[in-house]
mmCIF file with all atom_site columns, C-alpha atoms in Angstrom:
data_model
loop_
_atom_site.group_PDB
_atom_site.id
_atom_site.type_symbol
_atom_site.label_atom_id
_atom_site.label_alt_id
_atom_site.label_comp_id
_atom_site.label_asym_id
_atom_site.label_entity_id
_atom_site.label_seq_id
_atom_site.pdbx_PDB_ins_code
_atom_site.Cartn_x
_atom_site.Cartn_y
_atom_site.Cartn_z
_atom_site.occupancy
_atom_site.B_iso_or_equiv
_atom_site.pdbx_formal_charge
_atom_site.auth_seq_id
_atom_site.auth_comp_id
_atom_site.auth_asym_id
_atom_site.auth_atom_id
_atom_site.pdbx_PDB_model_num
ATOM 1   C CA . MET A 1 1   ? 95.798  108.815 89.928  1.00 0.00 ? 1   MET A CA 1
ATOM 2   C CA . ALA A 1 2   ? 96.758  105.586 91.633  1.00 0.00 ? 2   ALA A CA 1
ATOM 3   C CA . PHE A 1 3   ? 98.248  104.240 94.819  1.00 0.00 ? 3   PHE A CA 1
ATOM 4   C CA . ARG A 1 4   ? 101.942 104.975 95.266  1.00 0.00 ? 4   ARG A CA 1
ATOM 5   C CA . LEU A 1 5   ? 104.755 104.229 97.651  1.00 0.00 ? 5   LEU A CA 1
ATOM 6   C CA . SER A 1 6   ? 107.999 106.149 97.307  1.00 0.00 ? 6   SER A CA 1
ATOM 7   C CA . ASP A 1 7   ? 111.105 104.315 96.161  1.00 0.00 ? 7   ASP A CA 1
ATOM 8   C CA . THR A 1 8   ? 112.474 104.734 99.694  1.00 0.00 ? 8   THR A CA 1
ATOM 9   C CA . ALA A 1 9   ? 109.372 103.122 101.200 1.00 0.00 ? 9   ALA A CA 1
ATOM 10  C CA . ARG A 1 10  ? 109.482 100.269 98.711  1.00 0.00 ? 10  ARG A CA 1
ATOM 11  C CA . GLU A 1 11  ? 113.146 99.688  99.527  1.00 0.00 ? 11  GLU A CA 1
ATOM 12  C CA . TYR A 1 12  ? 112.373 99.645  103.273 1.00 0.00 ? 12  TYR A CA 1
ATOM 13  C CA . PHE A 1 13  ? 109.701 96.971  102.878 1.00 0.00 ? 13  PHE A CA 1
ATOM 14  C CA . ASP A 1 14  ? 111.630 95.026  100.215 1.00 0.00 ? 14  ASP A CA 1
ATOM 15  C CA . ASN A 1 15  ? 114.655 94.788  102.526 1.00 0.00 ? 15  ASN A CA 1
ATOM 16  C CA . ILE A 1 16  ? 112.481 93.185  105.200 1.00 0.00 ? 16  ILE A CA 1
ATOM 17  C CA . GLU A 1 17  ? 111.189 90.646  102.697 1.00 0.00 ? 17  GLU A CA 1
ATOM 18  C CA . GLU A 1 18  ? 114.658 89.872  101.342 1.00 0.00 ? 18  GLU A CA 1
ATOM 19  C CA . THR A 1 19  ? 116.123 89.126  104.784 1.00 0.00 ? 19  THR A CA 1
ATOM 20  C CA . SER A 1 20  ? 113.175 87.617  106.616 1.00 0.00 ? 20  SER A CA 1
ATOM 21  C CA . SER A 1 21  ? 112.892 83.929  107.377 1.00 0.00 ? 21  SER A CA 1
ATOM 22  C CA . THR A 1 22  ? 109.747 84.428  109.497 1.00 0.00 ? 22  THR A CA 1
ATOM 23  C CA . GLY A 1 23  ? 107.288 85.489  106.834 1.00 0.00 ? 23  GLY A CA 1
ATOM 24  C CA . GLU A 1 24  ? 106.613 88.136  104.250 1.00 0.00 ? 24  GLU A CA 1
ATOM 25  C CA . PHE A 1 25  ? 104.026 90.634  103.090 1.00 0.00 ? 25  PHE A CA 1
ATOM 26  C CA . ASP A 1 26  ? 101.406 89.012  100.907 1.00 0.00 ? 26  ASP A CA 1
ATOM 27  C CA . THR A 1 27  ? 101.196 92.016  98.585  1.00 0.00 ? 27  THR A CA 1
ATOM 28  C CA . LYS A 1 28  ? 102.519 95.535  98.023  1.00 0.00 ? 28  LYS A CA 1
ATOM 29  C CA . TRP A 1 29  ? 99.081  96.680  99.173  1.00 0.00 ? 29  TRP A CA 1
ATOM 30  C CA . ASP A 1 30  ? 99.804  95.167  102.611 1.00 0.00 ? 30  ASP A CA 1
ATOM 31  C CA . GLN A 1 31  ? 102.930 97.317  102.836 1.00 0.00 ? 31  GLN A CA 1
ATOM 32  C CA . TYR A 1 32  ? 100.930 100.366 101.777 1.00 0.00 ? 32  TYR A CA 1
ATOM 33  C CA . TYR A 1 33  ? 98.202  99.600  104.298 1.00 0.00 ? 33  TYR A CA 1
ATOM 34  C CA . PHE A 1 34  ? 100.665 99.268  107.194 1.00 0.00 ? 34  PHE A CA 1
ATOM 35  C CA . ALA A 1 35  ? 102.281 102.591 106.287 1.00 0.00 ? 35  ALA A CA 1
ATOM 36  C CA . ALA A 1 36  ? 98.978  104.396 105.695 1.00 0.00 ? 36  ALA A CA 1
ATOM 37  C CA . MET A 1 37  ? 97.490  103.270 109.001 1.00 0.00 ? 37  MET A CA 1
ATOM 38  C CA . VAL A 1 38  ? 100.487 104.623 110.936 1.00 0.00 ? 38  VAL A CA 1
ATOM 39  C CA . GLY A 1 39  ? 100.182 107.979 109.194 1.00 0.00 ? 39  GLY A CA 1
ATOM 40  C CA . ILE A 1 40  ? 96.422  108.124 109.657 1.00 0.00 ? 40  ILE A CA 1
ATOM 41  C CA . LYS A 1 41  ? 96.567  107.160 113.337 1.00 0.00 ? 41  LYS A CA 1
ATOM 42  C CA . ALA A 1 42  ? 99.222  109.830 113.931 1.00 0.00 ? 42  ALA A CA 1
ATOM 43  C CA . ARG A 1 43  ? 97.230  112.379 111.899 1.00 0.00 ? 43  ARG A CA 1
ATOM 44  C CA . ASP A 1 44  ? 100.513 112.970 110.099 1.00 0.00 ? 44  ASP A CA 1
ATOM 45  C CA . ARG A 1 45  ? 100.956 113.159 106.352 1.00 0.00 ? 45  ARG A CA 1
ATOM 46  C CA . GLU A 1 46  ? 103.175 114.676 103.736 1.00 0.00 ? 46  GLU A CA 1
ATOM 47  C CA . VAL A 1 47  ? 101.922 117.881 102.172 1.00 0.00 ? 47  VAL A CA 1
ATOM 48  C CA . THR A 1 48  ? 100.144 117.037 98.940  1.00 0.00 ? 48  THR A CA 1
ATOM 49  C CA . ASP A 1 49  ? 102.892 118.695 96.882  1.00 0.00 ? 49  ASP A CA 1
ATOM 50  C CA . ASP A 1 50  ? 105.272 116.049 98.272  1.00 0.00 ? 50  ASP A CA 1
ATOM 51  C CA . GLU A 1 51  ? 103.160 113.064 97.270  1.00 0.00 ? 51  GLU A CA 1
ATOM 52  C CA . PRO A 1 52  ? 105.408 110.194 96.154  1.00 0.00 ? 52  PRO A CA 1
ATOM 53  C CA . THR A 1 53  ? 106.058 110.296 92.418  1.00 0.00 ? 53  THR A CA 1
ATOM 54  C CA . ALA A 1 54  ? 107.157 106.684 92.000  1.00 0.00 ? 54  ALA A CA 1
ATOM 55  C CA . ASP A 1 55  ? 105.253 104.546 89.550  1.00 0.00 ? 55  ASP A CA 1
ATOM 56  C CA . PRO A 1 56  ? 101.988 103.262 91.002  1.00 0.00 ? 56  PRO A CA 1
ATOM 57  C CA . PHE A 1 57  ? 102.186 99.800  92.474  1.00 0.00 ? 57  PHE A CA 1
ATOM 58  C CA . VAL A 1 58  ? 98.476  99.240  91.866  1.00 0.00 ? 58  VAL A CA 1
ATOM 59  C CA . GLU A 1 59  ? 95.626  101.166 90.294  1.00 0.00 ? 59  GLU A CA 1
ATOM 60  C CA . GLY A 1 60  ? 92.840  100.007 92.568  1.00 0.00 ? 60  GLY A CA 1
ATOM 61  C CA . VAL A 1 61  ? 92.062  98.421  95.899  1.00 0.00 ? 61  VAL A CA 1
ATOM 62  C CA . ILE A 1 62  ? 92.982  94.739  95.711  1.00 0.00 ? 62  ILE A CA 1
ATOM 63  C CA . GLU A 1 63  ? 90.361  92.068  96.295  1.00 0.00 ? 63  GLU A CA 1
ATOM 64  C CA . ASP A 1 64  ? 91.698  91.175  99.753  1.00 0.00 ? 64  ASP A CA 1
ATOM 65  C CA . TYR A 1 65  ? 90.890  94.717  100.953 1.00 0.00 ? 65  TYR A CA 1
ATOM 66  C CA . GLN A 1 66  ? 87.550  95.295  99.220  1.00 0.00 ? 66  GLN A CA 1
ATOM 67  C CA . ASP A 1 67  ? 85.588  94.598  102.412 1.00 0.00 ? 67  ASP A CA 1
ATOM 68  C CA . GLN A 1 68  ? 87.770  97.024  104.404 1.00 0.00 ? 68  GLN A CA 1
ATOM 69  C CA . LYS A 1 69  ? 88.193  99.893  101.974 1.00 0.00 ? 69  LYS A CA 1
ATOM 70  C CA . PHE A 1 70  ? 85.371  101.980 103.422 1.00 0.00 ? 70  PHE A CA 1
ATOM 71  C CA . GLU A 1 71  ? 86.812  101.599 106.916 1.00 0.00 ? 71  GLU A CA 1
ATOM 72  C CA . ILE A 1 72  ? 90.143  102.836 105.549 1.00 0.00 ? 72  ILE A CA 1
ATOM 73  C CA . TYR A 1 73  ? 88.395  105.750 103.841 1.00 0.00 ? 73  TYR A CA 1
ATOM 74  C CA . ALA A 1 74  ? 86.463  106.608 107.009 1.00 0.00 ? 74  ALA A CA 1
ATOM 75  C CA . ALA A 1 75  ? 89.737  106.673 108.945 1.00 0.00 ? 75  ALA A CA 1
ATOM 76  C CA . LEU A 1 76  ? 91.211  108.914 106.221 1.00 0.00 ? 76  LEU A CA 1
ATOM 77  C CA . ILE A 1 77  ? 88.276  111.328 106.415 1.00 0.00 ? 77  ILE A CA 1
ATOM 78  C CA . THR A 1 78  ? 88.392  111.383 110.220 1.00 0.00 ? 78  THR A CA 1
ATOM 79  C CA . ALA A 1 79  ? 92.121  112.132 110.133 1.00 0.00 ? 79  ALA A CA 1
ATOM 80  C CA . GLU A 1 80  ? 91.535  115.020 107.734 1.00 0.00 ? 80  GLU A CA 1
ATOM 81  C CA . ILE A 1 81  ? 88.702  116.405 109.877 1.00 0.00 ? 81  ILE A CA 1
ATOM 82  C CA . ASP A 1 82  ? 91.107  116.404 112.813 1.00 0.00 ? 82  ASP A CA 1
ATOM 83  C CA . ARG A 1 83  ? 94.032  117.828 110.817 1.00 0.00 ? 83  ARG A CA 1
ATOM 84  C CA . GLN A 1 84  ? 91.868  120.634 109.453 1.00 0.00 ? 84  GLN A CA 1
ATOM 85  C CA . ASN A 1 85  ? 90.310  121.297 112.876 1.00 0.00 ? 85  ASN A CA 1
ATOM 86  C CA . ILE A 1 86  ? 86.800  121.010 111.517 1.00 0.00 ? 86  ILE A CA 1
ATOM 87  C CA . PRO A 1 87  ? 84.301  121.016 114.394 1.00 0.00 ? 87  PRO A CA 1
ATOM 88  C CA . GLN A 1 88  ? 82.242  117.825 114.665 1.00 0.00 ? 88  GLN A CA 1
ATOM 89  C CA . ASP A 1 89  ? 79.028  119.806 114.294 1.00 0.00 ? 89  ASP A CA 1
ATOM 90  C CA . ALA A 1 90  ? 80.161  121.579 111.087 1.00 0.00 ? 90  ALA A CA 1
ATOM 91  C CA . GLU A 1 91  ? 78.100  119.322 108.857 1.00 0.00 ? 91  GLU A CA 1
ATOM 92  C CA . ASP A 1 92  ? 78.508  121.388 105.692 1.00 0.00 ? 92  ASP A CA 1
ATOM 93  C CA . GLU A 1 93  ? 82.307  121.502 106.014 1.00 0.00 ? 93  GLU A CA 1
ATOM 94  C CA . ILE A 1 94  ? 82.474  117.789 106.706 1.00 0.00 ? 94  ILE A CA 1
ATOM 95  C CA . ARG A 1 95  ? 80.182  117.069 103.754 1.00 0.00 ? 95  ARG A CA 1
ATOM 96  C CA . GLU A 1 96  ? 82.410  119.193 101.475 1.00 0.00 ? 96  GLU A CA 1
ATOM 97  C CA . LEU A 1 97  ? 85.503  117.373 102.703 1.00 0.00 ? 97  LEU A CA 1
ATOM 98  C CA . MET A 1 98  ? 83.882  113.994 102.121 1.00 0.00 ? 98  MET A CA 1
ATOM 99  C CA . LEU A 1 99  ? 82.809  115.014 98.624  1.00 0.00 ? 99  LEU A CA 1
ATOM 100 C CA . SER A 1 100 ? 86.352  116.103 97.827  1.00 0.00 ? 100 SER A CA 1
ATOM 101 C CA . ILE A 1 101 ? 87.818  112.775 99.016  1.00 0.00 ? 101 ILE A CA 1
ATOM 102 C CA . LEU A 1 102 ? 85.206  110.313 97.736  1.00 0.00 ? 102 LEU A CA 1
ATOM 103 C CA . ASP A 1 103 ? 84.093  109.690 94.148  1.00 0.00 ? 103 ASP A CA 1
ATOM 104 C CA . SER A 1 104 ? 81.372  107.130 93.508  1.00 0.00 ? 104 SER A CA 1
ATOM 105 C CA . SER A 1 105 ? 82.211  107.016 89.794  1.00 0.00 ? 105 SER A CA 1
ATOM 106 C CA . ASP A 1 106 ? 85.781  105.820 90.390  1.00 0.00 ? 106 ASP A CA 1
ATOM 107 C CA . PRO A 1 107 ? 86.370  102.065 90.809  1.00 0.00 ? 107 PRO A CA 1
ATOM 108 C CA . THR A 1 108 ? 88.211  102.743 94.082  1.00 0.00 ? 108 THR A CA 1
ATOM 109 C CA . GLN A 1 109 ? 85.428  105.076 95.285  1.00 0.00 ? 109 GLN A CA 1
ATOM 110 C CA . LEU A 1 110 ? 88.122  107.710 95.977  1.00 0.00 ? 110 LEU A CA 1
ATOM 111 C CA . SER A 1 111 ? 88.703  110.906 94.060  1.00 0.00 ? 111 SER A CA 1
ATOM 112 C CA . ASP A 1 112 ? 92.160  111.711 92.748  1.00 0.00 ? 112 ASP A CA 1
ATOM 113 C CA . TYR A 1 113 ? 92.509  114.032 95.738  1.00 0.00 ? 113 TYR A CA 1
ATOM 114 C CA . GLY A 1 114 ? 91.483  111.201 98.093  1.00 0.00 ? 114 GLY A CA 1
ATOM 115 C CA . LYS A 1 115 ? 94.132  108.903 96.594  1.00 0.00 ? 115 LYS A CA 1
ATOM 116 C CA . GLN A 1 116 ? 96.681  111.694 96.852  1.00 0.00 ? 116 GLN A CA 1
ATOM 117 C CA . LEU A 1 117 ? 95.866  112.159 100.540 1.00 0.00 ? 117 LEU A CA 1
ATOM 118 C CA . LEU A 1 118 ? 96.081  108.435 101.242 1.00 0.00 ? 118 LEU A CA 1
ATOM 119 C CA . ASN A 1 119 ? 99.446  108.304 99.444  1.00 0.00 ? 119 ASN A CA 1
ATOM 120 C CA . CYS A 1 120 ? 100.669 111.190 101.606 1.00 0.00 ? 120 CYS A CA 1
ATOM 121 C CA . TYR A 1 121 ? 99.556  109.459 104.809 1.00 0.00 ? 121 TYR A CA 1
ATOM 122 C CA . ALA A 1 122 ? 101.274 106.248 103.688 1.00 0.00 ? 122 ALA A CA 1
ATOM 123 C CA . GLU A 1 123 ? 104.491 108.140 102.976 1.00 0.00 ? 123 GLU A CA 1
ATOM 124 C CA . ARG A 1 124 ? 104.585 109.727 106.438 1.00 0.00 ? 124 ARG A CA 1
ATOM 125 C CA . GLY A 1 125 ? 103.622 106.414 108.004 1.00 0.00 ? 125 GLY A CA 1
ATOM 126 C CA . HIS A 1 126 ? 106.579 104.765 106.307 1.00 0.00 ? 126 HIS A CA 1
ATOM 127 C CA . LYS A 1 127 ? 108.866 107.527 107.571 1.00 0.00 ? 127 LYS A CA 1
ATOM 128 C CA . ARG A 1 128 ? 107.581 107.052 111.124 1.00 0.00 ? 128 ARG A CA 1
ATOM 129 C CA . LEU A 1 129 ? 108.274 103.316 110.880 1.00 0.00 ? 129 LEU A CA 1
ATOM 130 C CA . ARG A 1 130 ? 111.712 103.947 109.400 1.00 0.00 ? 130 ARG A CA 1
ATOM 131 C CA . ASP A 1 131 ? 112.613 106.566 112.008 1.00 0.00 ? 131 ASP A CA 1
ATOM 132 C CA . ALA A 1 132 ? 111.510 104.415 114.952 1.00 0.00 ? 132 ALA A CA 1
ATOM 133 C CA . GLY A 1 133 ? 114.792 102.537 115.084 1.00 0.00 ? 133 GLY A CA 1
ATOM 134 C CA . PRO A 1 134 ? 116.778 100.057 113.057 1.00 0.00 ? 134 PRO A CA 1
ATOM 135 C CA . ALA A 1 135 ? 114.969 98.465  110.155 1.00 0.00 ? 135 ALA A CA 1
ATOM 136 C CA . PRO A 1 136 ? 113.760 94.992  111.072 1.00 0.00 ? 136 PRO A CA 1
ATOM 137 C CA . THR A 1 137 ? 115.353 92.075  109.276 1.00 0.00 ? 137 THR A CA 1
ATOM 138 C CA . GLU A 1 138 ? 112.557 89.673  110.101 1.00 0.00 ? 138 GLU A CA 1
ATOM 139 C CA . PHE A 1 139 ? 108.861 89.969  109.341 1.00 0.00 ? 139 PHE A CA 1
ATOM 140 C CA . ASP A 1 140 ? 107.840 89.126  112.905 1.00 0.00 ? 140 ASP A CA 1
ATOM 141 C CA . GLU A 1 141 ? 110.152 91.911  114.151 1.00 0.00 ? 141 GLU A CA 1
ATOM 142 C CA . PHE A 1 142 ? 108.432 94.297  111.755 1.00 0.00 ? 142 PHE A CA 1
ATOM 143 C CA . ILE A 1 143 ? 104.995 93.331  113.100 1.00 0.00 ? 143 ILE A CA 1
ATOM 144 C CA . ARG A 1 144 ? 106.130 94.003  116.672 1.00 0.00 ? 144 ARG A CA 1
ATOM 145 C CA . LYS A 1 145 ? 107.675 97.325  115.623 1.00 0.00 ? 145 LYS A CA 1
ATOM 146 C CA . TYR A 1 146 ? 104.533 98.252  113.685 1.00 0.00 ? 146 TYR A CA 1
ATOM 147 C CA . HIS A 1 147 ? 102.323 97.694  116.735 1.00 0.00 ? 147 HIS A CA 1
ATOM 148 C CA . LYS A 1 148 ? 104.671 99.723  118.928 1.00 0.00 ? 148 LYS A CA 1
ATOM 149 C CA . VAL A 1 149 ? 104.781 102.640 116.445 1.00 0.00 ? 149 VAL A CA 1
ATOM 150 C CA . LEU A 1 150 ? 101.013 102.464 115.992 1.00 0.00 ? 150 LEU A CA 1
ATOM 151 C CA . GLU A 1 151 ? 100.439 102.617 119.753 1.00 0.00 ? 151 GLU A CA 1
ATOM 152 C CA . GLN A 1 152 ? 102.692 105.657 120.034 1.00 0.00 ? 152 GLN A CA 1
ATOM 153 C CA . ALA A 1 153 ? 101.089 107.452 117.100 1.00 0.00 ? 153 ALA A CA 1
#
């Protein structure tokens, strides 16, 4: 299991890069991160059966995000606790959820299920960005739109 963006999501971000004169995404992982954070903040994801099936864009967390990956994973776990309505004092349920999402033997530190969940959050995040109005043609427009969508999530 790896990190995936749907073909539609890739096209959305690629179109911004192709038309922008004000900057670009450094990596595909940046695009994935933007989309995933919108989905996570909104507590909105695709059902796991609808995980994107496009070829993975990367197998692991890139070096630029190594220091932040556990913050991303904590946000993912918190979103799932909220989505599943697990009470904050239900330690055993939270522990089980964490064990199903994390895997210390995997280079990413996520289980296949954890990667699947993150992919599903990224897919819904992309859809929220896409549905929030016309696609930006400039990178700086995208950043402004991203912040607006994130605030409303």
